[in-house]
Amino acid sequence: MKLLVTGGAGFIGSNFVHYILKTYPDYEVVNLDALTYAGNLENLKELEGNPRHKFVKGDICDADLVDKLAKEVDIIVHFAAESHVDRSILDSAAFVRTNVIGTHTLLEAAKKAGNLRFHHVSTDEVFGSLGAQDAPFSETTPYDPRSPYSASKAGSDHLVRAYYHTHNLPVTISNCSNNYGPYHFPEKLIPLVITNLMEGKKIPVYGDGLQVRDWLHVEDHCRAIDTIIHKGKIGETYCVGGNGEKTNIEIVKTILGLLCRDESWIEYVEDRKGHDKRYAINFDKIKNELGWQPQITFEEGIEKTVAWFQANESWWKNIKSGEYEKYYQKQYKK
Ligand code: NAD
Ligand code: DAU
């Protein structure tokens, strides 16, 4: 099988590319990534010279390019997106462009290529925000996005489903909870906490820190997508979660403990605008119908993740200092 992976130089996409090439010795990956601030070729360094991995620097909104690439592959697995809620609050234009127009451009390419199989990687944030006593999100929860990021992802989900109903495009969608693990960009909570502490900086906790997220190790997410692209039913959506609901302050305290620091490192700061209170996922459908469930507990995963950031200081220090951009500018001079 030959896959077109979009956004494969980002956090989850790069983990997925490594996972697929390791799991299936005969599969090939064409990796299309625009190398925005979040794309990092260092995530793919181990694959240099691997004949089964072809990296293409390019934009998913470039119709000519994606039309050409779609003709070369058996499936598109679509990760590329603007993914950070805080950035979407400051400026949402890139979110609408990449997440909505970029997804539309890919869907058109898949249609023209002869109704190519298409898997869309989406988020639980499209379902909105839960109260403490509410039932977790599931595949039948109505959409209620509340940030420009989640609204643009909701738009992309609707387009994917529309191409299934209107054009019979063989699609699947996954809506997953918060991932963590290797190559997690250090603007997001978990890598920010770990790297700030390692640099001797305080941890900014938004508001009261009592918002709840469900955390899933990125390897488990990769296994879920693998399961859906091989066994999922066309036209279906699968919710993917980690059974790992935690408040932000619990996350912060767990990492403080692992790094032997006290709570004086916490700094409560102004809350995120429109901050969603709680996300939680009911993943019975993928568990019962496809046999997937998380294999890595939060306790195990967070220990492994802290150890990964300790063992890969140059990776995140290059990002925080801006050095990583020089690395790819050298390789992909305009
Ligand atoms: P990320 O920001 O780390 O990576 C996004 C990648 O997409 C980057 O490599 C970037 O260069 C690339 N990209 C951005 N715009 C592009 C464009 N126009 N053309 C081509 N490439 C472009 O994101 P992530 O956290 O790895 O998330 C990947 C996907 O998974 C996203 O669709 C996101 O909505 C979804 N998701 C993320 C999480 C999470 O916890 N991080 C959870 C559920 C779903
Ligand atoms: O739920 C899936 C989503 O998870 C994905 O779709 C998004 O792409 C991904 O970024 C993530 O979104 P969140 O907004 O939940 O993740 P983030 O790491 O930005 O924040 C997690 C929680 O921590 C959230 O409640 C905000 C809070 N936070 C975050 C940062 C960066 C802080 O308190 N301080 C911080 O400095």
Tab-separated table of C-alpha atoms and ligand atoms in Angstrom:
chain	number	residue	atom	x	y	z
A	1	MET	CA	0.000	0.000	0.000
A	2	LYS	CA	1.181	3.513	-0.809
A	3	LEU	CA	-0.065	6.288	1.480
A	4	LEU	CA	-0.180	10.026	0.983
A	5	VAL	CA	0.251	11.381	4.518
A	6	THR	CA	-0.383	15.112	4.879
A	7	GLY	CA	1.219	16.972	7.777
A	8	GLY	CA	3.723	14.154	8.313
A	9	ALA	CA	6.412	16.499	9.671
A	10	GLY	CA	4.190	17.579	12.577
A	11	PHE	CA	3.666	15.902	15.937
A	12	ILE	CA	1.107	13.153	15.249
A	13	GLY	CA	1.819	12.882	11.502
A	14	SER	CA	5.531	12.162	12.039
A	15	ASN	CA	4.731	9.571	14.716
A	16	PHE	CA	2.298	7.969	12.250
A	17	VAL	CA	4.867	7.883	9.424
A	18	HIS	CA	7.404	6.155	11.717
A	19	TYR	CA	4.720	3.771	12.968
A	20	ILE	CA	3.495	2.770	9.481
A	21	LEU	CA	6.958	2.233	8.009
A	22	LYS	CA	7.956	0.128	11.037
A	23	THR	CA	4.714	-1.886	11.161
A	24	TYR	CA	4.383	-2.619	7.436
A	25	PRO	CA	7.760	-3.393	5.811
A	26	ASP	CA	6.250	-3.236	2.311
A	27	TYR	CA	4.289	0.024	2.635
A	28	GLU	CA	5.449	3.316	1.131
A	29	VAL	CA	4.706	6.838	2.318
A	30	VAL	CA	4.580	10.068	0.356
A	31	ASN	CA	4.757	12.746	3.034
A	32	LEU	CA	3.330	16.141	2.034
A	33	ASP	CA	4.010	18.950	4.488
A	34	ALA	CA	4.310	22.713	4.072
A	35	LEU	CA	6.803	22.958	6.966
A	36	THR	CA	4.959	25.712	8.786
A	37	TYR	CA	6.303	26.685	12.219
A	38	ALA	CA	4.923	23.316	13.467
A	39	GLY	CA	6.536	21.124	10.816
A	40	ASN	CA	10.020	19.913	11.627
A	41	LEU	CA	12.218	17.722	9.446
A	42	GLU	CA	14.175	16.690	12.526
A	43	ASN	CA	11.105	14.563	13.398
A	44	LEU	CA	11.920	12.529	10.274
A	45	LYS	CA	15.714	12.486	10.548
A	46	GLU	CA	15.856	8.693	11.080
A	47	LEU	CA	14.158	8.245	7.693
A	48	GLU	CA	16.805	10.061	5.658
A	49	GLY	CA	17.762	7.728	2.791
A	50	ASN	CA	14.802	5.386	3.381
A	51	PRO	CA	13.510	4.519	-0.116
A	52	ARG	CA	9.998	3.873	1.258
A	53	HIS	CA	9.646	7.492	2.443
A	54	LYS	CA	9.379	10.385	0.020
A	55	PHE	CA	9.129	13.871	1.540
A	56	VAL	CA	7.451	16.592	-0.519
A	57	LYS	CA	7.518	20.161	0.770
A	58	GLY	CA	4.225	21.625	-0.354
A	59	ASP	CA	0.873	23.078	0.573
A	60	ILE	CA	-2.368	21.091	0.735
A	61	CYS	CA	-4.090	24.139	-0.815
A	62	ASP	CA	-1.964	23.713	-3.982
A	63	ALA	CA	-4.471	21.895	-6.229
A	64	ASP	CA	-2.003	21.031	-9.006
A	65	LEU	CA	0.413	19.432	-6.566
A	66	VAL	CA	-2.177	17.422	-4.631
A	67	ASP	CA	-3.905	16.301	-7.843
A	68	LYS	CA	-0.577	14.900	-9.022
A	69	LEU	CA	0.277	13.199	-5.706
A	70	ALA	CA	-3.207	11.718	-5.295
A	71	LYS	CA	-2.744	9.822	-8.566
A	72	GLU	CA	0.352	8.068	-7.153
A	73	VAL	CA	-1.211	6.552	-4.014
A	74	ASP	CA	-3.843	4.143	-2.647
A	75	ILE	CA	-5.049	6.243	0.294
A	76	ILE	CA	-4.794	9.759	1.719
A	77	VAL	CA	-4.350	10.003	5.497
A	78	HIS	CA	-4.938	13.650	6.281
A	79	PHE	CA	-3.284	15.176	9.351
A	80	ALA	CA	-2.147	18.588	8.024
A	81	ALA	CA	-3.783	21.404	9.949
A	82	GLU	CA	-3.255	24.470	12.011
A	83	SER	CA	-3.684	22.803	15.390
A	84	HIS	CA	-3.149	25.222	18.278
A	85	VAL	CA	-6.248	26.778	19.901
A	86	ASP	CA	-4.358	29.790	21.338
A	87	ARG	CA	-3.012	30.730	17.903
A	88	SER	CA	-6.529	30.506	16.442
A	89	ILE	CA	-7.693	33.022	19.052
A	90	LEU	CA	-4.956	35.474	18.014
A	91	ASP	CA	-5.398	35.037	14.238
A	92	SER	CA	-7.687	32.501	12.621
A	93	ALA	CA	-7.065	33.151	8.894
A	94	ALA	CA	-4.517	30.326	8.472
A	95	PHE	CA	-6.921	27.957	10.253
A	96	VAL	CA	-9.718	28.586	7.770
A	97	ARG	CA	-7.303	28.373	4.852
A	98	THR	CA	-5.519	25.128	5.776
A	99	ASN	CA	-8.210	23.297	7.713
A	100	VAL	CA	-11.174	24.109	5.476
A	101	ILE	CA	-9.802	25.055	2.046
A	102	GLY	CA	-6.874	22.632	2.303
A	103	THR	CA	-9.184	19.738	3.194
A	104	HIS	CA	-11.495	20.687	0.332
A	105	THR	CA	-8.545	20.739	-2.094
A	106	LEU	CA	-7.559	17.231	-0.980
A	107	LEU	CA	-11.122	15.933	-1.282
A	108	GLU	CA	-11.334	17.253	-4.833
A	109	ALA	CA	-8.016	15.580	-5.652
A	110	ALA	CA	-9.247	12.278	-4.171
A	111	LYS	CA	-12.443	12.505	-6.220
A	112	LYS	CA	-10.561	13.252	-9.450
A	113	ALA	CA	-8.106	10.412	-8.793
A	114	GLY	CA	-11.013	7.962	-9.049
A	115	ASN	CA	-12.644	8.083	-5.636
A	116	LEU	CA	-9.518	7.434	-3.644
A	117	ARG	CA	-9.802	6.136	-0.055
A	118	PHE	CA	-9.569	9.092	2.356
A	119	HIS	CA	-9.048	9.093	6.113
A	120	HIS	CA	-9.571	12.408	7.906
A	121	VAL	CA	-7.900	12.949	11.279
A	122	SER	CA	-10.058	15.182	13.432
A	123	THR	CA	-10.559	16.205	17.012
A	124	ASP	CA	-12.991	15.843	19.908
A	125	GLU	CA	-13.076	19.668	20.144
A	126	VAL	CA	-15.703	19.792	17.358
A	127	PHE	CA	-18.264	18.562	19.923
A	128	GLY	CA	-17.832	21.594	22.213
A	129	SER	CA	-17.487	21.616	25.965
A	130	LEU	CA	-18.890	19.263	28.616
A	131	GLY	CA	-20.062	19.958	32.167
A	132	ALA	CA	-18.709	17.788	34.984
A	133	GLN	CA	-21.737	15.468	34.986
A	134	ASP	CA	-22.325	15.258	31.207
A	135	ALA	CA	-21.939	11.974	29.328
A	136	PRO	CA	-18.734	11.794	27.251
A	137	PHE	CA	-18.760	12.730	23.550
A	138	SER	CA	-19.639	9.953	21.116
A	139	GLU	CA	-20.181	9.634	17.361
A	140	THR	CA	-23.772	10.893	17.761
A	141	THR	CA	-22.979	14.030	19.777
A	142	PRO	CA	-24.107	17.138	17.862
A	143	TYR	CA	-21.346	19.450	16.656
A	144	ASP	CA	-20.843	22.584	18.790
A	145	PRO	CA	-17.354	23.989	18.110
A	146	ARG	CA	-16.429	27.019	20.205
A	147	SER	CA	-12.962	28.186	19.083
A	148	PRO	CA	-11.873	29.257	15.590
A	149	TYR	CA	-9.667	26.125	15.578
A	150	SER	CA	-12.480	23.714	16.384
A	151	ALA	CA	-14.896	25.559	14.067
A	152	SER	CA	-12.442	25.121	11.172
A	153	LYS	CA	-11.982	21.417	12.020
A	154	ALA	CA	-15.781	21.000	12.218
A	155	GLY	CA	-16.021	22.588	8.755
A	156	SER	CA	-13.490	20.101	7.432
A	157	ASP	CA	-15.384	17.142	8.983
A	158	HIS	CA	-18.624	18.306	7.341
A	159	LEU	CA	-16.905	18.568	3.955
A	160	VAL	CA	-15.471	15.047	4.282
A	161	ARG	CA	-18.913	13.628	5.112
A	162	ALA	CA	-20.485	15.647	2.273
A	163	TYR	CA	-18.054	14.081	-0.228
A	164	TYR	CA	-19.071	10.632	1.015
A	165	HIS	CA	-22.800	11.296	0.665
A	166	THR	CA	-22.625	13.333	-2.543
A	167	HIS	CA	-19.784	11.715	-4.466
A	168	ASN	CA	-19.484	8.285	-2.791
A	169	LEU	CA	-15.911	9.132	-1.820
A	170	PRO	CA	-14.737	6.249	0.430
A	171	VAL	CA	-14.016	8.209	3.587
A	172	THR	CA	-13.566	7.555	7.287
A	173	ILE	CA	-13.159	10.131	10.065
A	174	SER	CA	-11.617	9.851	13.518
A	175	ASN	CA	-12.260	12.351	16.316
A	176	CYS	CA	-9.558	11.957	18.919
A	177	SER	CA	-8.828	13.443	22.326
A	178	ASN	CA	-5.585	15.175	23.441
A	179	ASN	CA	-2.422	13.372	22.357
A	180	TYR	CA	0.980	13.487	24.043
A	181	GLY	CA	4.338	11.802	23.416
A	182	PRO	CA	7.548	12.210	21.371
A	183	TYR	CA	7.864	15.185	18.973
A	184	HIS	CA	5.036	17.088	20.717
A	185	PHE	CA	5.552	20.758	19.855
A	186	PRO	CA	6.453	22.677	23.033
A	187	GLU	CA	3.654	25.249	22.770
A	188	LYS	CA	1.132	22.621	23.962
A	189	LEU	CA	0.523	21.986	27.682
A	190	ILE	CA	2.472	18.767	28.383
A	191	PRO	CA	5.680	19.531	26.434
A	192	LEU	CA	5.548	23.159	27.608
A	193	VAL	CA	5.433	22.080	31.252
A	194	ILE	CA	8.269	19.560	30.851
A	195	THR	CA	10.578	21.861	28.876
A	196	ASN	CA	9.869	24.982	30.960
A	197	LEU	CA	10.812	23.078	34.114
A	198	MET	CA	13.975	21.753	32.465
A	199	GLU	CA	14.871	25.345	31.534
A	200	GLY	CA	14.118	26.648	35.036
A	201	LYS	CA	11.013	28.561	33.910
A	202	LYS	CA	7.603	28.754	35.580
A	203	ILE	CA	4.524	26.925	34.290
A	204	PRO	CA	1.654	29.127	33.056
A	205	VAL	CA	-1.653	27.576	34.175
A	206	TYR	CA	-4.699	29.201	32.574
A	207	GLY	CA	-7.494	30.308	34.935
A	208	ASP	CA	-8.091	27.925	37.836
A	209	GLY	CA	-6.439	24.940	36.106
A	210	LEU	CA	-9.556	22.824	36.651
A	211	GLN	CA	-10.381	22.258	32.983
A	212	VAL	CA	-10.446	18.578	32.052
A	213	ARG	CA	-8.862	16.914	29.030
A	214	ASP	CA	-8.733	13.215	28.073
A	215	TRP	CA	-5.123	12.246	27.288
A	216	LEU	CA	-4.081	9.528	24.832
A	217	HIS	CA	-0.504	8.495	24.048
A	218	VAL	CA	0.265	9.277	20.395
A	219	GLU	CA	1.286	5.641	19.698
A	220	ASP	CA	-2.232	4.540	20.677
A	221	HIS	CA	-3.677	7.154	18.306
A	222	CYS	CA	-1.463	5.829	15.475
A	223	ARG	CA	-2.716	2.290	16.190
A	224	ALA	CA	-6.311	3.561	16.098
A	225	ILE	CA	-5.824	5.169	12.676
A	226	ASP	CA	-4.088	2.012	11.429
A	227	THR	CA	-7.116	0.003	12.607
A	228	ILE	CA	-9.592	2.364	10.921
A	229	ILE	CA	-7.813	2.510	7.566
A	230	HIS	CA	-7.630	-1.299	7.449
A	231	LYS	CA	-10.863	-2.367	9.155
A	232	GLY	CA	-13.085	0.731	9.379
A	233	LYS	CA	-16.421	0.893	7.629
A	234	ILE	CA	-16.606	3.407	4.763
A	235	GLY	CA	-18.616	6.528	5.603
A	236	GLU	CA	-18.234	5.998	9.356
A	237	THR	CA	-16.843	8.178	12.125
A	238	TYR	CA	-14.892	6.735	15.060
A	239	CYS	CA	-14.313	8.512	18.370
A	240	VAL	CA	-10.871	7.743	19.831
A	241	GLY	CA	-10.074	8.363	23.490
A	242	GLY	CA	-7.695	7.419	26.234
A	243	ASN	CA	-9.773	6.778	29.358
A	244	GLY	CA	-7.442	9.417	30.752
A	245	GLU	CA	-9.516	12.339	32.015
A	246	LYS	CA	-7.390	14.693	34.118
A	247	THR	CA	-7.585	18.325	35.188
A	248	ASN	CA	-4.780	20.529	33.914
A	249	ILE	CA	-3.532	21.038	37.437
A	250	GLU	CA	-3.322	17.245	37.939
A	251	ILE	CA	-1.190	17.030	34.781
A	252	VAL	CA	1.083	19.813	36.005
A	253	LYS	CA	1.479	18.238	39.467
A	254	THR	CA	2.248	14.818	37.968
A	255	ILE	CA	5.059	16.318	35.876
A	256	LEU	CA	6.335	18.375	38.830
A	257	GLY	CA	6.538	15.086	40.758
A	258	LEU	CA	8.379	13.272	37.980
A	259	LEU	CA	10.914	16.118	37.783
A	260	CYS	CA	11.180	16.390	41.612
A	261	ARG	CA	9.925	19.989	41.770
A	262	ASP	CA	7.507	21.651	44.168
A	263	GLU	CA	4.377	23.668	43.427
A	264	SER	CA	6.171	27.039	43.633
A	265	TRP	CA	6.878	26.543	39.892
A	266	ILE	CA	3.181	27.016	39.085
A	267	GLU	CA	2.052	30.457	37.929
A	268	TYR	CA	-1.690	31.027	37.499
A	269	VAL	CA	-2.241	33.319	34.515
A	270	GLU	CA	-5.180	34.861	32.653
A	271	ASP	CA	-7.611	32.277	31.300
A	272	ARG	CA	-7.862	31.308	27.610
A	273	LYS	CA	-10.777	33.128	25.912
A	274	GLY	CA	-13.819	30.834	25.579
A	275	HIS	CA	-11.883	28.085	27.384
A	276	ASP	CA	-13.669	24.724	26.953
A	277	LYS	CA	-14.241	23.211	30.396
A	278	ARG	CA	-14.138	19.492	29.762
A	279	TYR	CA	-13.568	16.965	26.969
A	280	ALA	CA	-14.241	13.244	27.401
A	281	ILE	CA	-14.699	10.446	24.876
A	282	ASN	CA	-16.823	7.332	24.737
A	283	PHE	CA	-14.820	5.032	22.443
A	284	ASP	CA	-17.134	1.989	22.625
A	285	LYS	CA	-17.717	1.969	18.856
A	286	ILE	CA	-14.080	1.512	17.792
A	287	LYS	CA	-13.562	-0.888	20.717
A	288	ASN	CA	-16.573	-3.093	20.020
A	289	GLU	CA	-16.623	-2.947	16.214
A	290	LEU	CA	-12.907	-2.806	15.352
A	291	GLY	CA	-11.209	-4.180	18.487
A	292	TRP	CA	-9.066	-1.107	19.261
A	293	GLN	CA	-8.427	0.178	22.753
A	294	PRO	CA	-5.594	2.156	24.333
A	295	GLN	CA	-2.615	0.072	25.407
A	296	ILE	CA	-0.610	2.720	27.236
A	297	THR	CA	-1.863	4.002	30.600
A	298	PHE	CA	-1.395	7.688	31.361
A	299	GLU	CA	1.000	6.877	34.216
A	300	GLU	CA	3.215	4.793	31.929
A	301	GLY	CA	2.930	7.206	28.980
A	302	ILE	CA	3.749	10.364	30.892
A	303	GLU	CA	6.847	8.761	32.453
A	304	LYS	CA	8.035	7.663	29.000
A	305	THR	CA	7.306	11.118	27.613
A	306	VAL	CA	9.243	12.972	30.321
A	307	ALA	CA	12.143	10.558	29.707
A	308	TRP	CA	11.935	11.238	25.947
A	309	PHE	CA	12.194	15.013	26.471
A	310	GLN	CA	15.124	14.451	28.850
A	311	ALA	CA	16.902	12.282	26.272
A	312	ASN	CA	16.154	14.658	23.379
A	313	GLU	CA	17.083	18.056	24.775
A	314	SER	CA	18.595	19.265	21.514
A	315	TRP	CA	15.320	18.531	19.664
A	316	TRP	CA	13.213	20.865	21.810
A	317	LYS	CA	15.979	23.378	22.494
A	318	ASN	CA	16.364	23.837	18.726
A	319	ILE	CA	12.639	24.576	18.506
A	320	LYS	CA	12.549	26.951	21.426
A	321	SER	CA	15.613	28.812	20.073
A	322	GLY	CA	14.384	28.814	16.442
A	323	GLU	CA	17.376	26.719	15.246
A	324	TYR	CA	15.151	24.027	13.697
A	325	GLU	CA	13.902	26.453	11.066
A	326	LYS	CA	17.484	26.978	9.873
A	327	TYR	CA	17.801	23.177	9.457
A	328	TYR	CA	15.024	22.951	6.922
A	329	GLN	CA	15.804	26.273	5.272
A	330	LYS	CA	19.189	24.728	4.435
A	331	GLN	CA	17.508	21.659	2.904
A	332	TYR	CA	14.652	23.414	1.125
A	333	LYS	CA	15.998	26.752	-0.064
A	334	LYS	CA	13.383	28.639	-2.047
B	1	NAD	P1	0.917	19.871	14.351
B	1	NAD	O1	0.561	21.323	14.405
B	1	NAD	O2	1.992	19.340	15.227
B	1	NAD	O3	1.312	19.475	12.845
B	1	NAD	C1	0.618	19.954	11.739
B	1	NAD	C2	1.480	19.695	10.504
B	1	NAD	O4	0.740	20.142	9.358
B	1	NAD	C3	2.804	20.452	10.498
B	1	NAD	O5	3.860	19.602	10.114
B	1	NAD	C4	2.602	21.554	9.472
B	1	NAD	O6	3.793	21.951	8.805
B	1	NAD	C5	1.607	20.882	8.519
B	1	NAD	N1	0.810	21.868	7.778
B	1	NAD	C6	0.145	22.937	8.275
B	1	NAD	N2	-0.446	23.623	7.280
B	1	NAD	C7	-0.169	22.954	6.126
B	1	NAD	C8	-0.521	23.143	4.771
B	1	NAD	N3	-1.263	24.185	4.374
B	1	NAD	N4	-0.076	22.251	3.854
B	1	NAD	C9	0.680	21.200	4.226
B	1	NAD	N5	1.059	20.968	5.499
B	1	NAD	C10	0.639	21.842	6.445
B	1	NAD	O7	-0.452	19.105	14.576
B	1	NAD	P2	-0.730	17.731	15.346
B	1	NAD	O8	-0.906	18.024	16.779
B	1	NAD	O9	0.244	16.720	14.899
B	1	NAD	O10	-2.184	17.379	14.754
B	1	NAD	C11	-2.319	16.630	13.550
B	1	NAD	C12	-3.792	16.462	13.232
B	1	NAD	O11	-4.432	15.777	14.286
B	1	NAD	C13	-4.544	17.783	13.073
B	1	NAD	O12	-5.470	17.638	12.037
B	1	NAD	C14	-5.254	17.971	14.409
B	1	NAD	O13	-6.447	18.719	14.262
B	1	NAD	C15	-5.536	16.531	14.775
B	1	NAD	N6	-5.634	16.235	16.211
B	1	NAD	C16	-4.636	16.635	17.064
B	1	NAD	C17	-4.707	16.281	18.406
B	1	NAD	C18	-3.613	16.663	19.385
B	1	NAD	O14	-3.775	16.433	20.577
B	1	NAD	N7	-2.490	17.235	18.951
B	1	NAD	C19	-5.790	15.537	18.869
B	1	NAD	C20	-6.806	15.169	17.971
B	1	NAD	C21	-6.702	15.513	16.639
B	2	DAU	O1	-8.691	17.653	22.256
B	2	DAU	C1	-7.867	17.542	21.140
B	2	DAU	C2	-7.097	18.832	20.946
B	2	DAU	O2	-6.097	18.872	21.951
B	2	DAU	C3	-6.475	18.943	19.561
B	2	DAU	O3	-7.483	19.007	18.605
B	2	DAU	C4	-5.596	20.201	19.461
B	2	DAU	O4	-4.940	20.224	18.206
B	2	DAU	C5	-4.564	20.139	20.569
B	2	DAU	O5	-3.777	21.315	20.546
B	2	DAU	C6	-5.242	19.990	21.930
B	2	DAU	O6	-5.988	21.194	22.262
B	2	DAU	P1	-6.008	21.783	23.750
B	2	DAU	O7	-6.360	23.216	23.675
B	2	DAU	O8	-6.798	20.919	24.660
B	2	DAU	O9	-4.431	21.571	24.128
B	2	DAU	P2	-3.377	22.528	24.832
B	2	DAU	O10	-2.150	21.687	25.078
B	2	DAU	O11	-3.200	23.821	24.115
B	2	DAU	O12	-4.055	22.834	26.232
B	2	DAU	C7	-4.445	21.791	27.107
B	2	DAU	C8	-5.105	22.439	28.315
B	2	DAU	O13	-4.098	23.145	29.059
B	2	DAU	C9	-6.158	23.486	27.966
B	2	DAU	O14	-7.197	23.417	28.920
B	2	DAU	C10	-5.433	24.817	28.083
B	2	DAU	C11	-4.417	24.544	29.188
B	2	DAU	N1	-3.129	25.291	29.082
B	2	DAU	C12	-2.457	25.230	27.903
B	2	DAU	C13	-1.253	25.882	27.751
B	2	DAU	C14	-0.511	25.867	26.431
B	2	DAU	C15	-2.617	25.958	30.187
B	2	DAU	O15	-3.220	25.979	31.267
B	2	DAU	N2	-1.411	26.593	30.034
B	2	DAU	C16	-0.714	26.603	28.856
B	2	DAU	O16	0.366	27.245	28.791
